[in-house]
Amino acid sequence: MPQGQPARDNGTTMSGAASLIRSLEAVGVDTVFGIPGGAILPAYDPMFDSQQIRHILVRHEQGAGHAAEGYALATGKPGVCMATSGPGATNLVTPIADAHMDSVPMVAVTGQVASAAIGTDAFQEADIRGISMPITKHNYLVTDPAEIPRTIAEAFHIATTGRPGPVLVDVAKDAMQAMTTFRWPVELDLPGYRPVTRPHAKQVREAARLMASAKRPVLYVGGGVLRARAWAELRRLAEVTGFPVVTTLTARGAFPDSHQQHLGMPGMHGGVAAVTALQKADLLIALGARFDDRVTGKLSSFAPNAAVIHADIDPAEISKNRVADVPIVGDCKEVIAELIPAIEAEFAAGTRADLTGWWRQLDQWRDNFPLGYTPAENGELMPQYVIERLGKLIGPDAIYVAGVGQHQMWASQFISYENPNTWLNSGGAGTMGYAVPAAMGAKAGRPEATVWAIDGDGCFQMTNQELATCAIEGIPIKVAVINNESLGMVRQWQTLFYEGRYSNTDLGSRRIPDFAKLAEAYGCVGLRCDTAEEVDATIEKAMAVDDRPVVVDFGVHRDAMVWPMVAAGTSNDEIQIARGMAPEWDRSDD
Ligand SMILES: Cc1ncc(C[n+]2csc(CCOP(=O)(O)OP(=O)(O)O)c2C)c(N)n1
Ligand SMILES: [Mg+2]
């Protein structure tokens, strides 16, 4: 298929590098995050003249990769990052792996040493194609300048269609320096790549039949619903059926938290109602979800009595972890759109199970086991309180970006997500250091939106140098550092499973560094808050700043723990609501 309209300069003789930049322009790129170096230098020269592309010079390539992810998730467009060969390219490995795990559309362009030097251990040579093979959806090494436009067109097509993901294009320096004729549009010829988006009608009918007669159904919604932009269809399906909904960590915001039918997040730190609903269900309708171990707990004991309808655009996901009774390969938007009339037809024909008893039970779990936390005995500021107030004062229109750890779980639990693509986090990979650069990318892509990073003191120290990028490039993000002076999530596991032997989890970060001063050094506003009384005023002060990034150092109680919790490797039936405390079920809960 041809990609778009004839581009400016079509048929013109130019360098491979110029043709690379023209190609990026032709696919609609407006923002590139990167750092130049020897092998990619030819591309930076024509990019200097581009009227269309804004290049944001980051401080570390990992920041470029996460920024591209944040940009992609916030805008729905593919994110683009660029790096030089060798260490530049290897610094992109973590965000590429991250994007792969969370199906984020991203194109990474790297410079490679000249083709004659490839394989000679040349200066700054690394086989990034080989290195990134298992963590990209696809990757390329280009040595012929004539191949550049087609490769770029294919890379964007593959990154954004089917199950989205990262694509790497490694371009040899001599291919950028040589002269070529720029040709656009190009014909895409990908015989091995034809993602099925339209579901099989027979499977949809079969699914609707099961759904109409299920007595304890649950819509198990994963991040694929967001990638497919299927939130409106999901809401309609939920309301037509009256089924309860759970949204996984990567799907938060796909269905409004305030909706009566929303049970919340399932999984290791999910709510009791959501976790238990899945365990007791007789039918799971998995939509763009992948039965991740953080959701299923011990797989053999997960939802033992449930039949499974599994809809996913990636056929490799179906029956990977849990056998599907009704597999549906297709785009979630199309699948759900077709499920709705199919189930309406079942209802019209008189098949409709009574869900009153199921809902009575779900409501009981919801009422008896709401999310909560116990204040510290010494009166110290509680991290959950800070995050709850952030959500309340900032509201559901902002974009929230989390790091990885306890603060991430609390940010998922204690903020109400009402809108799609307002919750960005590293779900599959769990990459510390994600928040600041991903927030930067989100804000660069959606400058009108308020973007808050909720970060841990550990995570923040991995990538906070991108605050310099934000300050200099005019990207005024806000950062709440939930400073418990420790690698809190690891410390929690040491408390629970290693008898409180805190081996190497104390960061001393209430003393060093001084985050507020660090922020000021980076040209940001730095604030501090250590008491509950100051929380609202501090957040309001941060909200009033719009010309610079703001960092708030919230000094919080270090022994707070994330509850509920299903210990790794155990059954979801073993969920605990506090240390050593299983829920006390009513007799009617069985
Ligand atoms: C790059 C990376 N290294 C190590 C880990 C393991 N890990 C998971 S959570 C965590 C602690 C995070 O500490 P902090 O950012 O302070 O968050 P907290 O849990 O205290 O809220 C660590 C070390 C990880 N997820 N990612
Ligand atoms: Mg911490």
Coordinates of C-alpha atoms and ligand atoms in Angstrom, one line a residue:
M1 CA 0.0 0.0 0.0
P2 CA 1.3 3.5 -0.8
Q3 CA 2.1 5.6 2.3
G4 CA 0.5 9.0 2.0
Q5 CA 0.9 11.7 -0.6
P6 CA 4.0 12.6 -2.7
A7 CA 6.2 14.4 -0.2
R8 CA 8.1 17.7 -0.7
D9 CA 11.3 17.1 -2.7
N10 CA 10.1 13.9 -4.1
G11 CA 12.5 12.8 -6.9
T12 CA 15.2 15.2 -5.7
T13 CA 18.8 14.1 -5.3
M14 CA 20.0 14.5 -1.7
S15 CA 22.1 12.8 1.0
G16 CA 20.8 9.7 2.7
A17 CA 20.6 11.7 5.9
A18 CA 18.4 14.4 4.2
S19 CA 16.3 11.6 2.9
L20 CA 16.0 10.2 6.4
I21 CA 14.7 13.5 7.7
R22 CA 12.4 14.0 4.7
S23 CA 11.0 10.5 5.4
L24 CA 10.4 11.3 9.1
E25 CA 8.6 14.5 8.0
A26 CA 6.5 12.5 5.4
V27 CA 5.2 10.1 8.1
G28 CA 4.2 13.1 10.1
V29 CA 6.8 13.3 12.9
D30 CA 6.8 16.5 14.8
T31 CA 9.0 15.7 17.8
V32 CA 12.2 13.7 18.2
F33 CA 14.0 13.1 21.5
G34 CA 17.7 12.4 21.2
I35 CA 21.4 13.0 21.5
P36 CA 23.8 13.3 18.6
G37 CA 27.2 11.6 18.2
G38 CA 29.6 10.5 15.5
A39 CA 27.6 7.9 13.7
I40 CA 24.2 9.8 13.7
L41 CA 25.8 13.2 13.1
P42 CA 24.9 13.3 9.4
A43 CA 21.2 13.1 10.3
Y44 CA 21.5 16.0 12.8
D45 CA 22.6 18.4 10.0
P46 CA 19.5 18.3 7.9
M47 CA 17.3 18.0 11.0
F48 CA 18.7 21.5 12.0
D49 CA 16.8 22.9 9.0
S50 CA 13.5 21.0 9.5
Q51 CA 10.5 23.3 9.9
Q52 CA 8.4 20.4 11.0
I53 CA 10.5 18.5 13.5
R54 CA 11.3 19.7 16.9
H55 CA 14.3 17.9 18.3
I56 CA 14.5 17.9 22.1
L57 CA 18.0 17.4 23.3
V58 CA 17.8 15.1 26.3
R59 CA 20.6 14.5 28.9
H60 CA 20.6 10.7 28.6
E61 CA 19.3 8.4 25.8
Q62 CA 17.2 6.5 28.3
G63 CA 15.4 9.8 28.8
A64 CA 14.9 10.0 25.1
G65 CA 13.3 6.5 24.9
H66 CA 10.9 7.0 27.9
A67 CA 10.0 10.5 26.6
A68 CA 9.1 8.9 23.3
E69 CA 6.9 6.5 25.2
G70 CA 5.2 9.2 27.2
Y71 CA 4.6 11.2 24.0
A72 CA 3.1 8.2 22.4
L73 CA 0.8 7.3 25.3
A74 CA -0.4 10.9 25.8
T75 CA -1.0 11.7 22.1
G76 CA -1.8 8.3 20.5
K77 CA 0.9 9.0 17.9
P78 CA 4.2 7.0 17.6
G79 CA 7.0 8.4 19.7
V80 CA 10.4 8.9 18.1
C81 CA 13.9 8.8 19.7
M82 CA 17.3 9.0 18.2
A83 CA 20.8 8.1 19.3
T84 CA 24.3 7.5 18.0
S85 CA 25.9 4.1 17.7
G86 CA 27.5 2.0 20.5
P87 CA 26.7 3.4 23.9
G88 CA 24.1 5.8 22.6
A89 CA 22.1 2.9 21.1
T90 CA 22.7 0.6 24.1
N91 CA 21.3 3.4 26.4
L92 CA 18.1 3.0 24.5
V93 CA 17.8 -0.7 25.4
T94 CA 15.8 -0.2 28.6
P95 CA 13.1 2.1 27.2
I96 CA 12.9 -0.1 24.1
A97 CA 12.3 -3.2 26.3
D98 CA 9.8 -1.1 28.3
A99 CA 7.9 -0.2 25.2
H100 CA 7.9 -3.8 24.0
M101 CA 6.4 -5.0 27.3
D102 CA 3.6 -2.4 27.3
S103 CA 3.0 -2.4 23.5
V104 CA 3.9 1.3 23.1
P105 CA 4.3 2.5 19.5
M106 CA 7.8 3.8 19.1
V107 CA 10.4 4.2 16.5
A108 CA 14.1 4.4 17.5
V109 CA 16.6 5.6 14.9
T110 CA 20.2 4.9 15.6
G111 CA 23.4 5.7 13.7
Q112 CA 25.7 2.8 13.0
V113 CA 29.4 2.8 12.1
A114 CA 30.1 2.9 8.4
S115 CA 29.1 -0.4 6.6
A116 CA 32.7 -1.3 5.8
A117 CA 33.6 -1.2 9.5
I118 CA 30.6 -3.2 10.7
G119 CA 32.0 -6.4 12.4
T120 CA 35.5 -5.0 13.0
D121 CA 34.9 -3.8 16.6
A122 CA 35.1 -0.3 15.2
F123 CA 35.0 2.7 17.6
Q124 CA 31.5 2.9 19.1
E125 CA 30.3 -0.2 17.3
A126 CA 27.6 -2.2 18.9
D127 CA 25.3 -4.7 17.2
I128 CA 22.2 -2.9 18.3
R129 CA 20.1 -4.9 15.8
G130 CA 21.2 -8.1 17.4
I131 CA 20.9 -6.7 20.9
S132 CA 17.4 -5.4 20.4
M133 CA 16.1 -8.4 18.4
P134 CA 14.1 -9.9 21.3
I135 CA 12.8 -6.6 22.6
T136 CA 11.6 -5.0 19.4
K137 CA 8.5 -5.7 17.3
H138 CA 10.9 -5.5 14.3
N139 CA 14.2 -3.9 13.5
Y140 CA 16.4 -3.0 10.6
L141 CA 20.0 -2.3 9.6
V142 CA 20.1 0.0 6.6
T143 CA 23.3 0.2 4.5
D144 CA 21.8 1.3 1.2
P145 CA 20.6 5.0 1.1
A146 CA 17.9 4.1 -1.5
E147 CA 16.3 1.9 1.2
I148 CA 15.9 4.7 3.8
P149 CA 12.4 6.0 2.8
R150 CA 10.8 2.5 2.5
T151 CA 12.4 1.4 5.8
I152 CA 11.1 4.5 7.7
A153 CA 7.6 4.0 6.1
E154 CA 7.6 0.3 7.2
A155 CA 8.9 1.1 10.6
F156 CA 6.1 3.5 11.4
H157 CA 3.5 1.1 9.8
I158 CA 4.7 -1.8 11.9
A159 CA 5.1 0.2 15.2
T160 CA 1.5 1.6 15.0
T161 CA -0.6 -1.2 13.5
G162 CA -1.7 -4.5 14.9
R163 CA -0.3 -4.9 18.4
P164 CA 1.8 -1.7 18.7
G165 CA 5.4 -1.8 19.7
P166 CA 8.9 -0.5 19.3
V167 CA 10.7 -0.7 15.9
L168 CA 14.4 0.1 15.6
V169 CA 16.1 1.5 12.5
D170 CA 19.8 1.4 12.6
V171 CA 21.4 3.4 9.7
A172 CA 25.0 3.0 8.7
K173 CA 26.9 6.3 8.6
D174 CA 28.0 5.9 5.0
A175 CA 24.4 5.3 3.9
M176 CA 23.5 8.7 5.4
Q177 CA 26.5 10.4 3.7
A178 CA 26.0 9.0 0.2
M179 CA 23.8 10.7 -2.3
T180 CA 20.4 9.2 -3.3
T181 CA 17.2 10.1 -4.9
F182 CA 14.4 10.7 -2.4
R183 CA 11.2 8.9 -3.5
W184 CA 7.9 9.2 -1.6
P185 CA 5.3 7.7 -1.3
V186 CA 6.7 4.2 -1.2
E187 CA 4.9 1.0 -1.7
L188 CA 4.8 -1.2 1.4
D189 CA 5.2 -4.8 0.7
L190 CA 5.0 -6.8 3.9
P191 CA 3.6 -10.2 2.9
G192 CA 4.3 -11.7 6.3
Y193 CA 2.7 -8.9 8.2
R194 CA -1.1 -8.7 8.0
P195 CA -2.6 -8.2 11.5
V196 CA -6.1 -9.5 11.7
T197 CA -8.3 -6.7 13.1
R198 CA -11.8 -7.9 12.2
P199 CA -13.0 -10.7 14.6
H200 CA -14.4 -13.9 13.3
A201 CA -18.3 -13.7 13.4
K202 CA -18.7 -17.2 14.6
Q203 CA -16.4 -16.6 17.6
V204 CA -18.3 -13.4 18.4
R205 CA -21.6 -15.2 18.4
E206 CA -20.2 -18.0 20.6
A207 CA -18.8 -15.3 23.0
A208 CA -22.2 -13.6 23.1
R209 CA -23.9 -16.9 23.9
L210 CA -21.6 -17.6 26.8
M211 CA -22.0 -14.0 28.1
A212 CA -25.8 -14.0 28.0
S213 CA -26.0 -17.1 30.2
A214 CA -23.1 -16.4 32.6
K215 CA -24.1 -15.9 36.2
R216 CA -20.9 -14.5 37.5
P217 CA -19.2 -12.7 34.6
V218 CA -16.4 -10.2 34.8
L219 CA -15.0 -7.9 32.0
Y220 CA -11.2 -8.2 32.5
V221 CA -9.9 -5.1 30.8
G222 CA -6.2 -4.8 29.9
G223 CA -4.1 -2.1 28.3
G224 CA -5.0 -3.3 24.8
V225 CA -8.3 -1.5 25.2
L226 CA -6.5 1.8 25.5
R227 CA -4.1 1.0 22.6
A228 CA -7.2 0.2 20.4
R229 CA -8.9 3.4 21.6
A230 CA -11.9 1.3 22.5
W231 CA -13.0 3.0 25.7
A232 CA -16.4 4.2 24.3
E233 CA -17.2 0.8 23.0
L234 CA -16.1 -0.8 26.4
R235 CA -18.4 1.6 28.3
R236 CA -21.3 0.7 26.0
L237 CA -20.7 -3.0 26.4
A238 CA -20.5 -2.7 30.1
E239 CA -23.7 -0.8 30.3
V240 CA -25.6 -3.0 27.8
T241 CA -24.6 -6.1 29.8
G242 CA -24.5 -4.7 33.3
F243 CA -21.3 -6.8 33.9
P244 CA -18.7 -5.7 36.4
V245 CA -15.4 -4.3 35.1
V246 CA -11.9 -4.6 36.4
T247 CA -9.0 -2.6 34.9
T248 CA -5.4 -3.8 35.1
L249 CA -2.5 -1.5 36.0
T250 CA -2.0 -0.7 32.3
A251 CA -5.7 -0.1 31.7
R252 CA -6.4 2.4 34.4
G253 CA -8.6 5.1 32.9
A254 CA -10.0 2.9 30.2
F255 CA -13.2 2.8 32.2
P256 CA -14.1 5.6 34.7
D257 CA -13.2 4.8 38.3
S258 CA -16.4 6.5 39.4
H259 CA -18.6 4.2 37.3
Q260 CA -20.9 2.1 39.5
Q261 CA -19.8 -1.1 37.6
H262 CA -16.1 -0.5 38.2
L263 CA -14.6 -2.8 40.8
G264 CA -11.1 -1.3 40.4
M265 CA -7.7 -2.9 39.8
P266 CA -7.1 -6.7 40.1
G267 CA -3.7 -8.3 40.8
M268 CA -0.9 -8.3 43.4
H269 CA -2.0 -4.9 44.8
G270 CA -5.5 -4.9 43.5
G271 CA -8.6 -4.3 45.6
V272 CA -10.4 -7.2 47.3
A273 CA -13.5 -6.9 45.2
A274 CA -11.6 -6.9 41.9
V275 CA -9.3 -9.8 42.9
T276 CA -12.1 -11.9 44.4
A277 CA -14.5 -11.2 41.5
L278 CA -12.0 -12.8 39.1
Q279 CA -11.4 -15.7 41.5
K280 CA -15.2 -16.5 41.8
A281 CA -16.2 -15.7 38.3
D282 CA -17.8 -18.2 36.0
L283 CA -16.9 -16.3 32.9
L284 CA -14.0 -13.9 32.2
I285 CA -14.2 -11.7 29.2
A286 CA -10.5 -10.8 28.7
L287 CA -10.2 -7.7 26.4
G288 CA -6.7 -6.7 25.4
A289 CA -5.3 -8.4 28.6
R290 CA -2.6 -11.0 28.8
F291 CA -3.1 -12.9 32.1
D292 CA 0.1 -11.4 33.5
D293 CA 1.5 -13.1 36.6
R294 CA 0.9 -9.9 38.6
V295 CA -2.8 -10.3 37.8
T296 CA -3.2 -14.1 38.0
G297 CA -1.1 -14.8 41.1
K298 CA -0.4 -18.6 41.1
L299 CA -1.7 -19.4 37.6
S300 CA -3.0 -22.9 38.4
S301 CA -5.3 -21.4 41.1
F302 CA -6.5 -18.4 39.1
A303 CA -10.2 -18.1 38.5
P304 CA -10.7 -21.9 38.8
N305 CA -14.3 -22.0 37.8
A306 CA -14.3 -19.5 35.0
A307 CA -14.7 -20.1 31.3
V308 CA -12.6 -17.7 29.3
I309 CA -13.3 -15.5 26.3
H310 CA -10.0 -14.0 25.2
A311 CA -10.0 -11.2 22.7
D312 CA -6.6 -9.9 21.6
I313 CA -5.0 -8.5 18.4
D314 CA -1.9 -10.6 19.0
P315 CA -2.8 -14.3 18.4
A316 CA 0.4 -15.3 20.4
E317 CA -1.3 -14.0 23.6
I318 CA -4.3 -16.2 23.3
S319 CA -4.0 -19.3 25.4
K320 CA -0.4 -18.4 26.2
N321 CA -0.9 -18.5 30.0
R322 CA -4.6 -19.6 30.3
V323 CA -6.4 -21.7 27.8
A324 CA -9.2 -19.7 26.1
D325 CA -12.6 -21.4 25.6
V326 CA -13.5 -18.8 23.0
P327 CA -10.5 -17.2 21.3
I328 CA -11.1 -14.0 19.4
V329 CA -8.3 -12.5 17.3
G330 CA -9.0 -8.9 16.5
D331 CA -8.7 -5.3 17.3
C332 CA -10.5 -4.6 20.6
K333 CA -12.4 -1.7 19.2
E334 CA -13.9 -3.9 16.4
V335 CA -14.3 -6.9 18.7
I336 CA -16.3 -5.0 21.3
A337 CA -18.3 -3.1 18.6
E338 CA -19.4 -6.5 17.2
L339 CA -20.0 -8.1 20.6
I340 CA -22.6 -5.4 21.5
P341 CA -25.2 -6.2 18.8
A342 CA -24.5 -9.9 19.3
I343 CA -25.3 -9.8 23.0
E344 CA -28.2 -7.6 22.4
A345 CA -29.6 -10.2 20.0
E346 CA -29.1 -12.9 22.7
F347 CA -31.0 -10.7 25.2
A348 CA -33.7 -10.0 22.7
A349 CA -34.1 -13.8 22.1
G350 CA -34.8 -14.1 25.9
T351 CA -31.4 -15.5 27.2
R352 CA -30.2 -13.3 30.0
A353 CA -28.9 -14.5 33.3
D354 CA -30.0 -12.7 36.4
L355 CA -27.0 -11.0 37.9
T356 CA -28.7 -9.7 41.1
G357 CA -27.1 -12.3 43.4
W358 CA -23.6 -11.7 41.8
W359 CA -23.9 -7.9 42.3
R360 CA -25.1 -8.4 45.9
Q361 CA -22.0 -10.3 46.6
L362 CA -19.7 -7.9 44.7
D363 CA -21.2 -4.9 46.5
Q364 CA -20.6 -6.7 49.8
W365 CA -16.9 -7.2 49.0
R366 CA -16.7 -3.6 47.9
D367 CA -18.4 -2.3 51.0
N368 CA -16.6 -4.5 53.4
F369 CA -13.1 -4.1 52.0
P370 CA -12.6 -0.6 50.7
L371 CA -9.0 0.7 50.0
G372 CA -7.6 2.3 53.1
Y373 CA -4.5 2.8 55.2
T374 CA -3.5 3.2 58.8
P375 CA -1.9 6.5 59.9
A376 CA 1.6 6.3 61.3
E377 CA 1.7 6.1 65.1
N378 CA 4.3 8.8 65.3
G379 CA 2.0 11.2 63.2
E380 CA 4.4 11.3 60.2
L381 CA 3.0 12.2 56.8
M382 CA 1.5 9.2 55.1
P383 CA 2.3 8.7 51.4
Q384 CA -1.2 7.5 50.7
Y385 CA -2.6 10.8 52.1
V386 CA -0.3 12.9 49.8
I387 CA -1.3 10.9 46.7
E388 CA -5.0 11.0 47.6
R389 CA -4.8 14.8 48.0
L390 CA -2.8 15.2 44.7
G391 CA -5.6 13.3 42.9
K392 CA -8.4 15.4 44.6
L393 CA -6.8 18.8 44.0
I394 CA -5.4 18.2 40.5
G395 CA -8.4 16.4 39.2
P396 CA -9.1 13.8 36.5
D397 CA -8.1 16.0 33.5
A398 CA -4.4 15.9 34.3
I399 CA -2.0 13.3 33.1
Y400 CA -0.3 11.3 35.9
V401 CA 2.9 9.5 35.3
A402 CA 4.4 7.1 37.9
G403 CA 7.7 5.6 38.7
V404 CA 8.0 2.1 39.9
G405 CA 7.5 1.0 43.5
Q406 CA 5.2 1.6 46.3
H407 CA 4.3 5.1 45.1
Q408 CA 3.3 3.7 41.8
M409 CA 0.8 1.3 43.4
W410 CA -0.6 4.0 45.7
A411 CA -0.9 6.3 42.6
S412 CA -2.9 3.6 40.9
Q413 CA -5.0 2.9 43.9
F414 CA -5.7 6.4 45.4
I415 CA -6.2 8.6 42.4
S416 CA -9.5 8.4 40.5
Y417 CA -8.9 7.9 36.8
E418 CA -11.9 9.1 34.8
N419 CA -10.3 9.5 31.3
P420 CA -8.3 7.3 29.0
N421 CA -4.6 8.0 28.6
T422 CA -4.3 10.0 31.8
W423 CA -2.3 7.3 33.7
L424 CA 1.1 6.5 32.3
N425 CA 3.4 3.9 33.9
S426 CA 5.8 1.1 33.3
G427 CA 3.6 -1.9 33.9
G428 CA 5.3 -4.9 32.2
A429 CA 8.9 -4.0 32.7
G430 CA 8.6 -2.1 36.0
T431 CA 11.4 0.3 35.0
M432 CA 12.6 2.7 37.7
G433 CA 13.4 6.0 36.2
Y434 CA 10.4 6.0 33.9
A435 CA 8.5 8.9 35.4
V436 CA 10.4 12.1 34.8
P437 CA 11.3 11.5 31.1
A438 CA 7.9 10.0 30.3
A439 CA 6.2 13.0 31.9
M440 CA 8.5 15.2 29.8
G441 CA 7.4 13.4 26.6
A442 CA 3.7 13.6 27.6
K443 CA 4.0 17.3 28.2
A444 CA 5.9 17.9 25.0
G445 CA 3.1 16.1 23.1
R446 CA 0.2 17.7 25.0
P447 CA 1.5 21.1 26.1
E448 CA -2.0 22.2 27.1
A449 CA -2.3 19.4 29.7
T450 CA -1.2 19.4 33.2
V451 CA 1.3 16.6 33.7
W452 CA 2.3 15.4 37.1
A453 CA 5.0 12.8 37.7
I454 CA 4.5 10.9 41.0
D455 CA 8.0 9.5 41.6
G456 CA 9.9 7.6 44.3
D457 CA 13.0 9.0 45.8
G458 CA 14.9 6.0 44.3
C459 CA 13.4 6.2 40.8
F460 CA 13.8 10.0 40.8
Q461 CA 17.6 9.6 41.3
M462 CA 17.8 7.5 38.1
T463 CA 16.7 10.0 35.5
N464 CA 16.1 13.4 37.2
Q465 CA 18.7 15.0 34.9
E466 CA 15.9 15.4 32.4
L467 CA 14.7 18.2 34.6
A468 CA 17.5 20.2 32.9
T469 CA 15.9 19.3 29.5
C470 CA 12.5 20.3 30.7
A471 CA 13.7 23.7 32.1
I472 CA 15.7 24.6 29.0
E473 CA 13.1 23.4 26.5
G474 CA 10.2 25.0 28.3
I475 CA 8.4 21.8 29.3
P476 CA 6.9 22.7 32.7
I477 CA 6.1 19.3 34.2
K478 CA 5.4 18.8 37.9
V479 CA 7.0 16.2 40.0
A480 CA 5.9 14.9 43.4
V481 CA 8.7 12.9 45.0
I482 CA 7.3 10.5 47.5
N483 CA 10.4 10.5 49.7
N484 CA 10.4 7.6 52.1
E485 CA 14.2 7.6 52.2
S486 CA 14.3 4.1 50.8
L487 CA 13.7 1.6 48.0
G488 CA 10.3 1.3 49.6
M489 CA 8.9 -1.6 47.6
V490 CA 11.9 -3.7 48.2
R491 CA 12.0 -2.7 51.8
Q492 CA 8.3 -3.9 52.1
W493 CA 9.4 -7.3 50.8
Q494 CA 12.2 -7.3 53.3
T495 CA 9.8 -6.5 56.1
L496 CA 7.4 -9.3 55.0
F497 CA 9.7 -12.0 53.8
Y498 CA 13.2 -11.3 55.2
E499 CA 12.4 -10.6 58.9
G500 CA 13.0 -6.9 58.5
R501 CA 16.7 -7.3 57.5
Y502 CA 17.0 -4.2 55.4
S503 CA 19.9 -5.1 53.2
N504 CA 20.8 -2.1 51.0
T505 CA 17.4 -0.4 50.7
D506 CA 18.2 2.7 52.8
L507 CA 18.8 5.6 50.5
G508 CA 19.2 8.4 53.1
S509 CA 17.4 10.7 50.7
R510 CA 15.9 12.9 53.3
R511 CA 19.6 14.1 53.8
I512 CA 21.3 13.6 50.4
P513 CA 20.5 15.0 47.9
D514 CA 18.4 17.9 48.9
F515 CA 15.7 17.4 46.2
A516 CA 14.4 21.0 46.5
K517 CA 17.9 22.4 46.1
L518 CA 18.6 20.0 43.3
A519 CA 15.4 21.2 41.5
E520 CA 16.5 24.8 41.9
A521 CA 19.9 23.9 40.5
Y522 CA 18.1 22.6 37.4
G523 CA 16.2 25.8 37.0
C524 CA 13.0 24.4 38.5
V525 CA 11.0 25.5 41.5
G526 CA 11.8 23.3 44.5
L527 CA 9.3 22.8 47.3
R528 CA 9.3 20.7 50.5
C529 CA 6.5 19.3 52.5
D530 CA 6.7 17.2 55.6
T531 CA 3.3 17.5 57.4
A532 CA -0.2 16.7 56.5
E533 CA -1.2 20.3 57.3
E534 CA 1.0 21.7 54.6
V535 CA 0.0 19.3 51.8
D536 CA -2.9 21.1 50.2
A537 CA -1.1 24.5 50.3
T538 CA 2.0 23.0 48.8
I539 CA 0.1 21.3 46.0
E540 CA -1.6 24.6 45.3
K541 CA 1.7 26.5 45.2
A542 CA 3.0 23.9 42.7
M543 CA -0.1 24.2 40.6
A544 CA 0.3 28.0 40.4
V545 CA 3.7 27.7 38.7
D546 CA 3.4 27.4 34.9
D547 CA 6.6 28.8 33.5
R548 CA 9.0 26.3 34.9
P549 CA 9.0 22.7 36.1
V550 CA 8.2 22.2 39.8
V551 CA 9.5 19.5 42.1
V552 CA 7.9 18.8 45.5
D553 CA 9.8 16.7 48.0
F554 CA 7.2 15.1 50.2
G555 CA 8.9 13.6 53.2
V556 CA 6.8 10.7 54.2
H557 CA 6.6 7.9 56.8
R558 CA 9.0 5.1 55.6
D559 CA 7.2 2.1 57.0
A560 CA 3.9 2.5 55.1
M561 CA 3.1 -0.6 53.1
V562 CA 1.0 -1.3 50.0
W563 CA -2.2 -3.2 50.8
P564 CA -4.0 -5.4 49.8
M565 CA -1.3 -7.8 48.7
V566 CA -1.1 -11.2 47.1
A567 CA 2.4 -12.5 47.9
A568 CA 4.3 -13.5 44.7
G569 CA 3.8 -17.1 43.7
T570 CA 0.7 -17.6 45.9
S571 CA -2.9 -17.9 45.0
N572 CA -5.2 -14.8 44.8
D573 CA -7.3 -16.6 47.4
E574 CA -4.5 -15.8 49.9
I575 CA -5.0 -12.0 49.5
Q576 CA -4.2 -10.1 52.6
I577 CA -5.7 -6.7 53.5
A578 CA -3.0 -5.9 56.1
R579 CA 0.0 -7.7 57.5
G580 CA -1.2 -11.3 58.4
M581 CA -4.8 -10.3 57.9
A582 CA -7.0 -12.1 55.4
P583 CA -10.4 -10.7 54.7
E584 CA -13.1 -12.0 57.0
W585 CA -15.6 -13.3 54.5
D586 CA -19.3 -13.4 55.3
R587 CA -20.8 -16.9 55.3
S588 CA -22.7 -15.9 52.2
D589 CA -19.4 -15.3 50.4
D590 CA -18.7 -19.0 50.7
Ligands
LIG1 C1 15.8 -0.2 37.0 C2 15.3 -1.0 38.1 N1 16.1 -1.4 39.1 C3 15.6 -2.1 40.2 C4 14.3 -2.3 40.3 C5 13.7 -3.1 41.5 N2 12.9 -2.2 42.3 C6 11.5 -2.2 42.2 S1 10.8 -1.1 43.1 C7 12.2 -0.6 43.8 C8 12.3 0.5 44.8 C9 11.9 1.8 44.2 O1 12.2 2.8 45.1 P1 11.5 4.2 45.1 O2 11.7 4.8 43.8 O3 12.0 5.1 46.2 O4 10.0 3.9 45.3 P2 9.2 3.4 46.6 O5 9.0 2.0 46.5 O6 10.0 3.8 47.8 O7 7.9 4.2 46.5 C10 13.3 -1.3 43.2 C11 14.7 -1.1 43.6 C12 13.4 -1.9 39.3 N3 12.1 -2.1 39.3 N4 13.9 -1.2 38.2
MG2 MG 11.3 5.4 48.1

